[in-house]
Amino acid sequence: MIPSRGYAALSAKSPLAPFKFERRDPLAHDVVIEISHCGVCHSDVHQVRDEWGGSMFPMVPGHEIVGKVIRVGSKVSRFKVGDLAGVGCLVDACRECESCKAGLEQYCEKGWVGTYNSLERDGKTVTQGGYSNAIVVDEKFTLQIPSNLDLSRVAPLLCAGITTYSPLKHWKVGKGHKVGVVGLGGLGHMAVKFAKAFGAEVTVFTTSESKRQDALRLGAHHVVLSKDAAQMQAQASVFDFILNTVSAPHDLNPYMAALKLDGTMCLVGVPDKDPSIAGFNLIFKRRSLAGSLIGGLPETQEMLDFCAKHEILSDIELIDIAAVNGAYERMIKGDVKYRFVIDMKTLA
Ligand code: NAP
Ligand code: ZN
Ligand code: ZN
């Protein structure tokens, strides 16, 4: 076993604190990655605080992982020691079902293995995430990181990036489309960058007037303060597609009303309470409410390569690991610009 260090929550009520644990020695297809940076996703907060139920403790969160390969198993073919590598939200899946065969491992019919707070396929071992010095992952679930990029700004692409890229691609967002992005946080700010890069006209819906200038700088064409009823009403029947990234319970109906005929709102945010929708809001104008879960391995690699080519990276605040509990408090208040990333050197 490999002695490992990280930050863990021991219960849903306790703050993250230094923690020692063990990882498996690399199997034939595994790589060992020394983690240089790990992004802080709002899903980490939801799970550490057991807001979705079923959390397992102790929990080392973190699924926006980048670093360097320091060991490889005997049958590893895509990586060698010294290569840059990334790990996102999933570290295994059945590899045999229709979804897995299609490269949509996140929709694995037998259930995929999360990077943390999940059981390995042996049904016993609990996975531990990237707020740690190193991780052991099958190379099939490891991403190649283009070498020309600032690693600290790449880390958030592994979840916030792919989670917004995938639905924008699936719903074929592009030139001539009016796209709304609800919530300007980690996911939202990546959605703005991708939607702009795909050629859409982008509107940010935010509760934070203070983010207006940033929204425009990040590439939005318009900004709507969602608390202002008059501004919201002016958006009626405007949008082809809305990506909703909000992490807290809120009324979806004003956003459904902002879709035009046949428009779709896709939820990626997962508040701890289910929303309610007025049927008329769907029926009139044949609107759709949809959802999307992260992205599969092939699409995640495609997204990373797209980002390298178009120089699309996350806007981040780099923090010491000891500051992570304070970062959670700021995220919960919507005060994030626009992703906290842990500098893993500070784990010393
Ligand atoms: P984040 O950085 O905290 O951003 C969420 C944003 O939502 C906030 O910055 C804020 O933006 C807005 N917001 C917060 N509270 C609100 C409220 N009460 N009413 C309206 N707006 C509010 O979070 P994130 O990391 O981007 O994650 C967002 C959500 O996506 C989380 O629920 C997370 O678990 C989920 N997620 C889902 C997937 C998936 O596969 N579907 C993957 C990753 C994350 P403004 O200040 O602009 O209003
Ligand atoms: Zn995430
Ligand atoms: Zn499968």
Coordinates of C-alpha atoms and ligand atoms in Angstrom, one line a residue:
M1 CA 0.0 0.0 0.0
I2 CA 1.1 3.6 -0.6
P3 CA 1.0 5.8 2.5
S4 CA -0.9 9.0 1.5
R5 CA -1.7 12.4 2.9
G6 CA -4.6 14.7 2.3
Y7 CA -7.4 16.7 3.9
A8 CA -10.6 14.9 4.9
A9 CA -13.9 15.4 6.6
L10 CA -14.5 12.9 9.3
S11 CA -18.3 13.6 9.4
A12 CA -20.9 15.9 7.7
K13 CA -20.5 18.3 10.6
S14 CA -16.7 18.5 10.8
P15 CA -14.4 20.8 8.9
L16 CA -11.8 19.4 6.6
A17 CA -8.5 18.6 8.4
P18 CA -5.2 16.8 7.7
F19 CA -5.6 13.1 7.3
K20 CA -3.4 10.1 6.6
F21 CA -4.6 7.1 4.6
E22 CA -3.4 4.4 2.2
R23 CA -3.8 3.9 -1.5
R24 CA -3.4 0.7 -3.4
D25 CA -0.1 -0.1 -5.1
P26 CA -0.5 0.4 -8.8
L27 CA -2.0 -2.6 -10.7
A28 CA -0.9 -3.4 -14.3
H29 CA -3.1 -0.7 -15.9
D30 CA -2.7 1.9 -13.2
V31 CA -0.8 5.2 -13.1
V32 CA 0.3 7.0 -9.9
I33 CA -0.1 10.7 -10.2
E34 CA 1.6 13.2 -7.9
I35 CA -1.1 15.8 -7.6
S36 CA 0.0 19.4 -8.2
H37 CA -3.4 21.1 -8.1
C38 CA -7.0 20.2 -7.3
G39 CA -10.0 22.4 -8.0
V40 CA -12.7 22.9 -5.4
C41 CA -16.2 22.1 -6.9
H42 CA -19.5 22.9 -5.2
S43 CA -20.2 19.1 -5.4
D44 CA -17.4 18.7 -2.9
V45 CA -19.4 21.0 -0.5
H46 CA -22.6 19.1 -1.1
Q47 CA -21.0 15.7 -0.4
V48 CA -18.8 16.8 2.5
R49 CA -21.9 18.2 4.2
D50 CA -24.0 15.2 3.1
E51 CA -26.5 17.4 1.4
W52 CA -27.4 14.6 -1.2
G53 CA -27.5 11.8 1.4
G54 CA -25.3 8.6 1.5
S55 CA -22.0 10.3 2.1
M56 CA -19.2 8.1 3.4
F57 CA -16.7 9.3 6.0
P58 CA -13.8 9.9 6.3
M59 CA -14.0 11.6 2.9
V60 CA -11.1 13.1 1.0
P61 CA -12.9 15.2 -1.6
G62 CA -11.6 16.6 -4.9
H63 CA -12.3 15.6 -8.5
E64 CA -10.5 18.3 -10.5
I65 CA -7.1 16.7 -10.4
V66 CA -3.9 17.5 -12.3
G67 CA -0.3 16.5 -11.8
K68 CA 2.6 14.4 -13.0
V69 CA 2.9 10.6 -13.5
I70 CA 5.4 9.2 -11.0
R71 CA 4.9 5.5 -11.5
V72 CA 3.2 3.2 -14.1
G73 CA 1.9 -0.3 -14.0
S74 CA 3.5 -3.0 -16.2
K75 CA 0.8 -2.8 -18.9
V76 CA 0.3 1.0 -19.1
S77 CA 0.7 2.1 -22.7
R78 CA -0.6 5.8 -22.8
F79 CA 1.6 7.3 -20.1
K80 CA 5.2 7.3 -19.0
V81 CA 6.8 8.7 -15.8
G82 CA 7.0 12.5 -16.1
D83 CA 3.9 12.9 -18.3
L84 CA 1.2 15.4 -17.2
A85 CA -2.1 13.7 -16.3
G86 CA -5.6 14.6 -15.1
V87 CA -8.4 12.9 -13.3
G88 CA -12.0 14.1 -13.2
C89 CA -15.1 12.8 -11.5
L90 CA -14.9 9.1 -12.4
V91 CA -12.2 6.5 -11.9
D92 CA -14.0 3.4 -13.2
A93 CA -17.1 1.9 -14.8
C94 CA -18.2 -1.5 -16.0
R95 CA -16.6 -1.0 -19.4
E96 CA -19.1 -3.4 -21.0
C97 CA -22.5 -1.8 -21.2
E98 CA -23.9 0.2 -24.1
S99 CA -23.0 3.5 -22.4
C100 CA -19.5 2.5 -21.6
K101 CA -18.9 1.2 -25.1
A102 CA -20.2 4.5 -26.4
G103 CA -17.6 6.4 -24.3
L104 CA -20.4 7.7 -22.0
E105 CA -19.0 6.1 -18.9
Q106 CA -20.8 8.6 -16.7
Y107 CA -24.1 6.9 -17.7
C108 CA -22.7 3.4 -17.1
E109 CA -25.7 1.1 -16.7
K110 CA -24.1 -0.8 -13.8
G111 CA -23.0 2.5 -12.0
W112 CA -19.8 4.3 -12.4
V113 CA -17.1 4.7 -9.7
G114 CA -16.7 8.2 -8.4
T115 CA -13.3 9.6 -7.7
Y116 CA -14.3 9.9 -4.1
N117 CA -17.2 9.1 -1.8
S118 CA -17.8 6.0 -3.9
L119 CA -17.2 2.2 -3.8
E120 CA -14.7 0.6 -6.1
R121 CA -16.0 -2.2 -8.3
D122 CA -14.9 -4.6 -5.5
G123 CA -17.9 -3.2 -3.6
K124 CA -15.7 -2.6 -0.5
T125 CA -13.0 0.0 -1.0
V126 CA -14.1 3.6 -0.6
T127 CA -12.5 5.9 -3.1
Q128 CA -10.6 9.0 -1.9
G129 CA -10.2 12.2 -4.0
G130 CA -7.7 14.8 -5.0
Y131 CA -7.2 17.0 -1.9
S132 CA -4.2 14.7 -1.4
N133 CA -0.6 14.2 -2.5
A134 CA -1.2 11.5 -5.0
I135 CA -3.8 9.3 -6.6
V136 CA -3.7 5.8 -8.3
V137 CA -6.0 5.5 -11.3
D138 CA -6.5 3.1 -14.2
E139 CA -5.0 4.8 -17.3
K140 CA -8.3 4.4 -19.1
F141 CA -9.8 6.9 -16.7
T142 CA -6.8 9.2 -16.9
L143 CA -6.7 12.2 -19.2
Q144 CA -3.7 13.5 -21.1
I145 CA -3.0 17.2 -20.3
P146 CA -1.6 19.3 -23.1
S147 CA 1.8 20.7 -22.0
N148 CA 1.4 24.3 -23.1
L149 CA -1.2 25.2 -20.3
D150 CA -1.0 26.7 -16.8
L151 CA -1.8 23.6 -14.7
S152 CA -3.5 25.5 -11.9
R153 CA -6.0 26.8 -14.5
V154 CA -6.5 23.4 -16.2
A155 CA -7.6 21.6 -13.0
P156 CA -11.2 23.0 -13.1
L157 CA -11.6 21.8 -16.7
L158 CA -11.8 18.2 -15.3
C159 CA -15.2 18.9 -13.8
A160 CA -16.5 22.4 -14.4
G161 CA -15.1 22.3 -17.9
I162 CA -16.5 19.0 -19.1
T163 CA -19.9 19.4 -17.3
T164 CA -20.6 22.6 -19.3
Y165 CA -18.9 21.6 -22.6
S166 CA -20.9 18.3 -22.8
P167 CA -24.4 19.7 -22.8
L168 CA -23.5 22.7 -25.0
K169 CA -22.2 20.1 -27.5
H170 CA -25.1 17.7 -27.1
W171 CA -27.7 20.5 -27.7
K172 CA -25.5 21.7 -30.6
V173 CA -25.2 25.2 -29.4
G174 CA -23.5 27.4 -32.0
K175 CA -23.8 30.4 -34.2
G176 CA -27.2 32.1 -34.3
H177 CA -28.3 30.6 -30.9
K178 CA -29.3 32.7 -27.9
V179 CA -27.9 31.0 -24.9
G180 CA -28.5 31.7 -21.2
V181 CA -26.2 30.7 -18.4
V182 CA -27.7 30.8 -14.9
G183 CA -25.2 31.3 -12.1
L184 CA -21.8 32.7 -12.6
G185 CA -19.6 30.4 -10.5
G186 CA -17.2 27.6 -11.4
L187 CA -19.4 25.9 -13.9
G188 CA -21.2 29.1 -15.1
H189 CA -18.0 30.9 -16.0
M190 CA -16.8 27.9 -18.1
A191 CA -20.2 27.7 -19.8
V192 CA -19.8 31.4 -20.8
K193 CA -16.4 30.7 -22.3
F194 CA -17.5 27.7 -24.2
A195 CA -20.8 29.1 -25.5
K196 CA -19.0 32.2 -26.7
A197 CA -16.3 30.0 -28.4
F198 CA -19.0 28.0 -30.1
G199 CA -20.4 31.3 -31.6
A200 CA -23.6 31.7 -29.5
E201 CA -25.0 35.0 -28.2
V202 CA -24.6 34.6 -24.4
T203 CA -26.6 36.1 -21.6
V204 CA -25.6 35.5 -17.9
F205 CA -28.3 35.4 -15.3
T206 CA -26.8 36.3 -11.9
T207 CA -27.9 37.2 -8.4
S208 CA -24.7 39.2 -7.9
E209 CA -24.7 42.7 -9.4
S210 CA -21.0 42.7 -8.5
K211 CA -20.3 40.1 -11.2
R212 CA -21.7 42.1 -14.1
Q213 CA -18.3 43.4 -15.4
D214 CA -16.7 40.0 -15.0
A215 CA -19.5 38.4 -16.9
L216 CA -18.8 40.7 -19.8
R217 CA -15.1 40.2 -19.6
L218 CA -15.5 36.5 -19.6
G219 CA -17.4 36.8 -22.9
A220 CA -21.1 37.3 -22.2
H221 CA -22.9 39.7 -24.4
H222 CA -25.6 40.5 -21.9
V223 CA -26.1 40.3 -18.1
V224 CA -29.5 40.0 -16.4
L225 CA -29.8 40.5 -12.6
S226 CA -32.1 37.6 -11.8
K227 CA -33.6 39.2 -8.6
D228 CA -35.0 42.0 -10.7
A229 CA -38.5 41.0 -11.9
A230 CA -38.6 43.6 -14.7
Q231 CA -35.3 42.5 -16.1
M232 CA -36.5 38.9 -16.0
Q233 CA -39.8 39.6 -17.7
A234 CA -37.9 41.3 -20.5
Q235 CA -36.3 37.9 -21.3
A236 CA -39.6 36.1 -22.0
S237 CA -39.4 33.7 -25.0
V238 CA -35.9 34.8 -26.0
F239 CA -33.6 31.7 -25.6
D240 CA -32.9 28.6 -27.6
F241 CA -31.0 27.0 -24.7
I242 CA -30.3 27.7 -21.1
L243 CA -27.7 26.0 -18.9
N244 CA -28.6 26.2 -15.3
T245 CA -25.6 25.8 -13.0
V246 CA -27.1 27.1 -9.7
S247 CA -26.1 25.1 -6.6
A248 CA -29.0 26.2 -4.3
P249 CA -32.8 25.8 -4.5
H250 CA -34.4 28.5 -6.6
D251 CA -37.5 29.0 -8.8
L252 CA -37.0 27.5 -12.3
N253 CA -40.2 28.9 -13.7
P254 CA -38.9 32.4 -14.7
Y255 CA -36.1 30.7 -16.7
M256 CA -38.5 28.2 -18.4
A257 CA -40.6 31.3 -19.4
A258 CA -37.4 32.8 -21.0
L259 CA -37.2 29.9 -23.5
K260 CA -38.6 30.3 -27.0
L261 CA -40.6 27.7 -28.9
D262 CA -38.9 24.3 -28.6
G263 CA -36.2 25.7 -26.3
T264 CA -34.5 23.6 -23.7
M265 CA -33.2 24.4 -20.2
C266 CA -30.6 21.9 -19.1
L267 CA -29.9 21.5 -15.3
V268 CA -26.4 20.8 -14.3
G269 CA -26.6 22.3 -10.8
V270 CA -27.9 19.9 -8.2
P271 CA -29.5 21.8 -5.2
D272 CA -30.4 19.7 -2.2
K273 CA -34.2 20.2 -2.9
D274 CA -36.0 19.2 -6.0
P275 CA -37.6 22.0 -8.1
S276 CA -41.2 22.4 -9.1
I277 CA -42.2 23.4 -12.5
A278 CA -45.6 24.8 -13.7
G279 CA -46.9 22.4 -16.5
F280 CA -48.0 25.4 -18.6
N281 CA -44.5 26.6 -18.7
L282 CA -43.5 23.5 -20.6
I283 CA -46.7 22.9 -22.6
F284 CA -47.0 26.4 -24.0
K285 CA -44.1 26.7 -26.5
R286 CA -43.3 23.0 -26.3
R287 CA -40.4 23.6 -24.0
S288 CA -38.1 20.9 -22.5
L289 CA -36.4 20.6 -19.1
A290 CA -33.4 18.4 -19.3
G291 CA -30.3 17.4 -17.3
S292 CA -26.7 16.4 -18.0
L293 CA -24.0 14.6 -16.0
I294 CA -20.3 15.5 -16.3
G295 CA -19.0 13.8 -19.5
G296 CA -17.3 10.6 -20.6
L297 CA -13.6 10.0 -21.1
P298 CA -13.4 10.6 -24.8
E299 CA -15.4 13.9 -24.6
T300 CA -13.3 15.0 -21.7
Q301 CA -10.1 14.5 -23.7
E302 CA -11.8 16.3 -26.7
M303 CA -12.6 19.2 -24.4
L304 CA -9.1 19.5 -23.0
D305 CA -7.7 19.5 -26.5
F306 CA -10.2 22.1 -27.6
C307 CA -9.2 24.3 -24.6
A308 CA -5.5 23.9 -25.5
K309 CA -6.2 25.0 -29.1
H310 CA -8.4 27.9 -28.1
E311 CA -6.6 28.9 -25.0
I312 CA -9.6 28.5 -22.8
L313 CA -8.8 28.1 -19.1
S314 CA -10.6 28.6 -15.8
D315 CA -10.3 31.9 -13.9
I316 CA -9.0 30.9 -10.5
E317 CA -8.0 31.9 -7.0
L318 CA -5.1 29.7 -6.0
I319 CA -5.3 28.8 -2.3
D320 CA -3.3 26.9 0.3
I321 CA -5.0 23.7 1.4
A322 CA -5.3 25.1 5.0
A323 CA -7.7 27.7 3.5
V324 CA -10.1 25.2 2.0
N325 CA -12.8 25.5 4.8
G326 CA -12.9 29.3 4.2
A327 CA -13.2 28.7 0.5
Y328 CA -16.3 26.5 1.1
E329 CA -17.9 29.3 3.1
R330 CA -17.3 31.8 0.3
M331 CA -18.6 29.4 -2.4
I332 CA -21.8 29.0 -0.4
K333 CA -22.3 32.8 -0.5
G334 CA -21.7 32.8 -4.3
D335 CA -18.4 34.6 -3.6
V336 CA -16.2 32.7 -6.0
K337 CA -14.0 34.2 -8.8
Y338 CA -14.4 31.8 -10.4
R339 CA -12.9 28.6 -9.1
F340 CA -10.8 28.0 -6.0
V341 CA -7.8 25.7 -6.8
I342 CA -5.7 24.1 -4.1
D343 CA -1.9 24.4 -4.6
M344 CA -1.0 20.9 -3.4
K345 CA 2.6 21.9 -2.5
T346 CA 1.0 23.5 0.6
L347 CA 0.1 20.0 1.9
A348 CA 3.6 19.6 3.2
Ligands
NAP1 P1 -20.4 27.6 -7.5 O1 -19.0 27.9 -8.1 O2 -20.7 27.7 -6.1 O3 -21.4 28.4 -8.4 C1 -22.8 28.4 -8.2 C2 -23.4 29.7 -8.5 O4 -24.8 29.6 -8.4 C3 -23.0 30.8 -7.6 O5 -21.8 31.4 -7.8 C4 -24.1 31.9 -7.8 O6 -23.9 32.6 -9.0 C5 -25.3 30.9 -8.0 N1 -26.2 30.8 -6.8 C6 -25.7 30.4 -5.6 N2 -26.8 30.3 -4.7 C7 -27.8 30.8 -5.4 C8 -29.2 31.0 -5.1 N3 -29.7 30.8 -3.8 N4 -30.1 31.5 -6.0 C9 -29.6 31.7 -7.3 N5 -28.3 31.5 -7.6 C10 -27.5 31.1 -6.7 O7 -20.8 26.0 -7.9 P2 -20.3 25.1 -9.1 O8 -19.1 24.4 -8.6 O9 -20.3 25.9 -10.3 O10 -21.4 24.0 -9.1 C11 -22.7 24.4 -9.4 C12 -23.7 23.2 -9.2 O11 -23.4 22.2 -10.2 C13 -23.5 22.5 -7.8 O12 -24.8 22.1 -7.4 C14 -22.7 21.3 -8.2 O13 -22.9 20.2 -7.3 C15 -23.3 21.0 -9.6 N6 -22.4 20.1 -10.4 C16 -23.1 19.3 -11.2 C17 -22.4 18.5 -12.1 C18 -23.1 17.6 -13.1 O14 -22.5 16.7 -13.6 N7 -24.3 17.9 -13.4 C19 -21.0 18.6 -12.1 C20 -20.4 19.5 -11.3 C21 -21.1 20.3 -10.4 P3 -24.4 34.2 -9.1 O15 -23.6 34.9 -8.0 O16 -24.0 34.5 -10.4 O17 -25.9 34.2 -8.8
ZN2 ZN -17.4 18.8 -9.7
ZN3 ZN -21.0 0.5 -18.1

